[in-house]
Amino acid sequence: MEQQFRSAVREVLTILLDEAIDPADRVKRAADILLGLPIPVSPDITHETRIEEHSPILYLAGPDGLPTHIEYIPDPEEGPLSEEEVAIMLREQLKG
């Protein structure tokens, strides 16, 4: 397994460093190789480990429109944010 991983990493690095290939094609080929690798699992793991999805942290905008250090927490009267509202806020944060 370790040898297969090392071989894949070498191949990916060779692809990514080959300037004769279109950059988008290099990334796609490299990603295909890495995503095709098996996921190593330790034999002493006896229980399933859950990875919880965390919602992105949203921040209030300051007077300049940029995110502040104050985390946005909706008022109980507002109810939870819709997926569309979260997407809009994330887009605005990324623009800032």
Coordinates of N, CA, C and O in Angstrom, one line a residue:
M1 N 0.8 -1.2 0.0 CA 0.0 0.0 0.0 C 0.9 1.2 0.0 O 0.6 2.2 -0.7
E2 N 1.9 1.3 0.9 CA 2.8 2.5 1.0 C 3.5 2.7 -0.4 O 3.6 3.8 -0.8
Q3 N 3.9 1.6 -1.0 CA 4.6 1.7 -2.3 C 3.7 2.3 -3.4 O 4.1 3.1 -4.2
Q4 N 2.5 1.8 -3.4 CA 1.5 2.4 -4.3 C 1.3 3.9 -4.1 O 1.2 4.6 -5.1
F5 N 1.2 4.3 -2.9 CA 1.0 5.7 -2.6 C 2.2 6.5 -3.0 O 2.1 7.6 -3.7
R6 N 3.5 6.0 -2.7 CA 4.7 6.7 -3.1 C 4.7 6.9 -4.7 O 5.1 7.9 -5.2
S7 N 4.4 5.8 -5.3 CA 4.4 5.8 -6.8 C 3.4 6.8 -7.4 O 3.7 7.5 -8.3
A8 N 2.2 6.8 -6.8 CA 1.2 7.8 -7.2 C 1.6 9.2 -7.0 O 1.4 10.1 -7.8
V9 N 2.3 9.5 -5.8 CA 2.7 10.8 -5.5 C 3.8 11.3 -6.6 O 3.8 12.4 -7.1
R10 N 4.7 10.3 -6.9 CA 5.8 10.7 -7.9 C 5.1 11.0 -9.2 O 5.5 11.9 -9.9
E11 N 4.1 10.1 -9.6 CA 3.5 10.3 -10.9 C 2.7 11.7 -10.9 O 2.8 12.4 -11.9
V12 N 2.0 12.0 -9.8 CA 1.3 13.3 -9.7 C 2.2 14.5 -9.8 O 2.0 15.4 -10.6
L13 N 3.4 14.4 -9.1 CA 4.3 15.5 -9.2 C 4.9 15.7 -10.6 O 5.1 16.8 -11.0
T14 N 5.2 14.6 -11.2 CA 5.7 14.6 -12.6 C 4.7 15.3 -13.5 O 5.0 16.1 -14.3
I15 N 3.4 14.9 -13.4 CA 2.4 15.5 -14.2 C 2.2 17.0 -13.9 O 2.2 17.8 -14.8
L16 N 2.2 17.4 -12.6 CA 2.0 18.8 -12.2 C 3.2 19.7 -12.7 O 3.0 20.9 -13.0
L17 N 4.3 19.1 -12.8 CA 5.5 19.9 -13.1 C 5.8 19.9 -14.6 O 6.6 20.7 -15.1
D18 N 5.0 19.1 -15.4 CA 5.2 19.1 -16.9 C 4.5 20.3 -17.5 O 3.3 20.3 -17.7
E19 N 5.3 21.3 -17.9 CA 4.8 22.5 -18.4 C 4.3 22.4 -19.8 O 3.7 23.3 -20.4
A20 N 4.5 21.3 -20.5 CA 4.1 21.0 -21.9 C 2.6 20.7 -21.9 O 2.0 20.8 -23.0
I21 N 2.1 20.3 -20.8 CA 0.6 19.9 -20.7 C -0.2 21.1 -20.2 O 0.3 21.9 -19.3
D22 N -1.4 21.3 -20.7 CA -2.3 22.4 -20.3 C -2.5 22.3 -18.8 O -2.7 21.2 -18.3
P23 N -2.4 23.4 -18.1 CA -2.5 23.4 -16.6 C -3.8 22.7 -16.1 O -3.8 22.0 -15.1
A24 N -4.9 23.0 -16.7 CA -6.2 22.4 -16.3 C -6.2 20.9 -16.5 O -6.7 20.2 -15.6
D25 N -5.6 20.5 -17.6 CA -5.5 19.0 -17.8 C -4.5 18.4 -16.8 O -4.8 17.3 -16.3
R26 N -3.4 19.1 -16.4 CA -2.5 18.5 -15.4 C -3.2 18.3 -14.1 O -3.1 17.3 -13.5
V27 N -4.0 19.3 -13.7 CA -4.7 19.2 -12.4 C -5.8 18.1 -12.5 O -5.9 17.3 -11.5
K28 N -6.5 18.0 -13.6 CA -7.5 16.9 -13.7 C -6.8 15.5 -13.6 O -7.3 14.6 -12.9
R29 N -5.8 15.3 -14.4 CA -5.1 14.0 -14.4 C -4.5 13.7 -13.0 O -4.6 12.6 -12.5
A30 N -3.9 14.7 -12.3 CA -3.4 14.5 -11.0 C -4.5 14.1 -10.0 O -4.3 13.2 -9.2
A31 N -5.6 14.9 -10.1 CA -6.7 14.6 -9.2 C -7.3 13.2 -9.4 O -7.6 12.5 -8.5
D32 N -7.4 12.8 -10.7 CA -7.9 11.5 -11.0 C -7.1 10.4 -10.4 O -7.6 9.4 -9.8
I33 N -5.7 10.6 -10.4 CA -4.8 9.6 -9.8 C -5.0 9.5 -8.3 O -5.1 8.5 -7.7
L34 N -5.0 10.7 -7.7 CA -5.1 10.7 -6.2 C -6.4 10.2 -5.7 O -6.5 9.5 -4.7
L35 N -7.5 10.6 -6.4 CA -8.8 10.1 -6.0 C -9.0 8.6 -6.2 O -9.9 8.0 -5.6
G36 N -8.2 8.0 -7.1 CA -8.3 6.6 -7.3 C -7.5 5.7 -6.3 O -7.6 4.5 -6.3
L37 N -6.7 6.4 -5.5 CA -6.0 5.6 -4.5 C -6.9 5.1 -3.4 O -7.9 5.7 -3.0
P38 N -6.6 3.9 -2.9 CA -7.4 3.3 -1.8 C -7.1 4.1 -0.5 O -6.0 4.6 -0.4
I39 N -8.1 4.1 0.3 CA -7.9 4.8 1.6 C -7.4 3.8 2.6 O -8.0 2.8 2.9
P40 N -6.2 4.1 3.2 CA -5.6 3.2 4.1 C -6.4 3.2 5.4 O -6.8 4.2 5.9
V41 N -6.6 2.0 6.0 CA -7.4 1.9 7.2 C -6.5 1.0 8.2 O -6.0 -0.1 7.8
S42 N -6.3 1.5 9.4 CA -5.5 0.8 10.4 C -6.3 -0.4 10.8 O -7.5 -0.4 11.0
P43 N -5.6 -1.6 10.9 CA -6.3 -2.8 11.3 C -6.8 -2.8 12.7 O -7.7 -3.6 13.0
D44 N -6.3 -1.9 13.6 CA -6.7 -1.9 15.0 C -7.9 -1.0 15.2 O -8.3 -0.9 16.3
I45 N -8.5 -0.5 14.2 CA -9.7 0.4 14.3 C -10.9 -0.6 14.4 O -11.1 -1.3 13.5
T46 N -11.6 -0.6 15.5 CA -12.7 -1.5 15.7 C -14.1 -0.8 15.6 O -15.1 -1.4 15.5
H47 N -14.1 0.5 15.7 CA -15.3 1.2 15.6 C -15.3 2.3 14.5 O -14.2 2.7 14.1
E48 N -16.4 2.6 14.0 CA -16.5 3.6 12.9 C -16.3 5.0 13.4 O -16.9 5.3 14.4
T49 N -15.5 5.7 12.8 CA -15.3 7.1 13.2 C -16.1 8.0 12.3 O -16.1 7.9 11.1
R50 N -16.9 8.8 12.9 CA -17.8 9.7 12.2 C -17.1 11.1 12.1 O -16.6 11.6 13.0
I51 N -17.2 11.6 10.9 CA -16.7 13.0 10.6 C -17.9 13.8 10.5 O -18.8 13.7 9.6
E52 N -18.1 14.8 11.4 CA -19.2 15.6 11.4 C -19.0 16.8 10.4 O -17.9 17.3 10.4
E53 N -20.1 17.1 9.7 CA -20.0 18.3 8.8 C -20.2 19.5 9.6 O -21.2 19.6 10.4
H54 N -19.3 20.5 9.5 CA -19.5 21.7 10.2 C -20.0 22.8 9.3 O -19.5 22.9 8.2
S55 N -20.9 23.5 9.7 CA -21.4 24.7 8.9 C -20.3 25.7 8.9 O -19.6 25.9 9.8
P56 N -20.2 26.4 7.7 CA -19.2 27.5 7.7 C -19.6 28.6 8.7 O -20.8 28.9 8.9
I57 N -18.6 29.2 9.3 CA -18.9 30.3 10.2 C -19.1 31.6 9.4 O -18.3 31.9 8.5
L58 N -20.2 32.2 9.7 CA -20.5 33.5 9.0 C -20.2 34.6 10.0 O -20.4 34.5 11.2
Y59 N -19.7 35.8 9.5 CA -19.4 36.9 10.3 C -20.2 38.1 9.9 O -20.5 38.3 8.7
L60 N -20.5 39.0 10.8 CA -21.2 40.2 10.5 C -20.3 41.1 9.7 O -19.1 41.1 9.9
A61 N -20.9 41.9 8.8 CA -20.1 42.9 8.1 C -19.9 44.2 8.9 O -20.8 44.6 9.6
G62 N -18.7 44.8 8.8 CA -18.4 46.0 9.4 C -18.9 47.2 8.5 O -19.5 47.0 7.5
P63 N -18.6 48.4 8.9 CA -19.1 49.6 8.2 C -18.5 49.6 6.8 O -19.1 50.2 5.8
D64 N -17.3 49.0 6.6 CA -16.7 49.0 5.3 C -17.2 47.8 4.4 O -16.7 47.6 3.3
G65 N -18.1 47.0 4.9 CA -18.6 45.9 4.2 C -17.8 44.6 4.4 O -18.2 43.6 3.9
L66 N -16.6 44.7 5.0 CA -15.8 43.5 5.2 C -16.2 42.8 6.4 O -16.7 43.4 7.4
P67 N -16.0 41.5 6.5 CA -16.4 40.7 7.7 C -15.6 41.2 8.9 O -14.5 41.6 8.8
T68 N -16.3 41.2 10.0 CA -15.6 41.6 11.3 C -15.3 40.3 12.0 O -15.5 39.2 11.5
H69 N -14.8 40.5 13.2 CA -14.5 39.3 14.1 C -15.7 38.8 14.8 O -15.7 37.8 15.6
I70 N -16.9 39.4 14.6 CA -18.1 39.1 15.3 C -18.9 38.0 14.5 O -19.3 38.3 13.4
E71 N -19.0 36.8 15.1 CA -19.7 35.8 14.4 C -21.2 36.1 14.3 O -21.8 36.7 15.2
Y72 N -21.8 35.8 13.1 CA -23.2 36.1 12.9 C -24.0 34.9 13.5 O -23.9 33.7 13.2
I73 N -24.9 35.3 14.4 CA -25.9 34.3 15.0 C -27.2 34.9 14.8 O -27.6 35.9 15.3
P74 N -28.1 34.2 14.1 CA -29.4 34.7 13.8 C -30.3 34.8 15.1 O -30.1 34.0 16.0
D75 N -31.1 35.8 15.1 CA -32.0 36.0 16.3 C -33.0 34.8 16.2 O -33.4 34.4 15.1
P76 N -33.5 34.4 17.4 CA -34.5 33.3 17.4 C -35.7 33.6 16.5 O -36.3 32.7 15.9
E77 N -36.1 34.9 16.5 CA -37.3 35.3 15.7 C -37.0 35.1 14.2 O -37.9 34.9 13.4
E78 N -35.7 35.2 13.8 CA -35.4 35.1 12.3 C -35.5 33.6 11.9 O -35.8 33.4 10.7
G79 N -35.3 32.7 12.8 CA -35.2 31.3 12.4 C -33.9 31.0 11.8 O -33.1 31.9 11.6
P80 N -33.7 29.8 11.4 CA -32.4 29.4 10.8 C -32.3 30.0 9.4 O -33.3 30.3 8.7
L81 N -31.1 30.2 8.9 CA -30.8 30.7 7.6 C -31.1 29.6 6.6 O -30.9 28.5 6.8
S82 N -31.6 30.1 5.4 CA -31.9 29.1 4.4 C -30.5 28.8 3.7 O -29.6 29.6 3.9
E83 N -30.4 27.7 2.9 CA -29.2 27.4 2.2 C -28.8 28.6 1.2 O -27.7 28.9 1.1
E84 N -29.8 29.2 0.6 CA -29.6 30.3 -0.3 C -29.0 31.5 0.5 O -28.0 32.1 0.0
E85 N -29.5 31.8 1.6 CA -29.0 32.9 2.4 C -27.5 32.7 2.8 O -26.7 33.6 2.8
V86 N -27.2 31.4 3.2 CA -25.8 31.1 3.6 C -24.9 31.2 2.4 O -23.8 31.8 2.5
A87 N -25.4 30.7 1.2 CA -24.6 30.8 0.0 C -24.3 32.3 -0.3 O -23.2 32.7 -0.7
I88 N -25.3 33.2 -0.2 CA -25.1 34.6 -0.5 C -24.1 35.2 0.5 O -23.2 35.9 0.0
M89 N -24.2 34.9 1.8 CA -23.3 35.4 2.7 C -21.8 34.9 2.5 O -20.9 35.7 2.6
L90 N -21.7 33.7 2.2 CA -20.3 33.1 1.9 C -19.7 33.8 0.6 O -18.6 34.1 0.6
R91 N -20.6 34.0 -0.4 CA -20.1 34.7 -1.6 C -19.6 36.1 -1.3 O -18.6 36.5 -1.8
E92 N -20.4 36.8 -0.4 CA -20.0 38.1 -0.1 C -18.7 38.1 0.7 O -17.8 39.0 0.6
Q93 N -18.5 37.1 1.6 CA -17.3 37.1 2.4 C -16.1 36.8 1.5 O -15.0 37.4 1.7
L94 N -16.3 35.9 0.5 CA -15.1 35.6 -0.4 C -14.8 36.8 -1.3 O -13.6 37.0 -1.7
K95 N -15.7 37.7 -1.7 CA -15.4 38.9 -2.5 C -14.6 39.8 -1.7 O -13.8 40.5 -2.2
G96 N -14.9 40.0 -0.4 CA -14.3 40.9 0.5 C -12.8 40.8 0.6 O -11.9 41.5 0.4

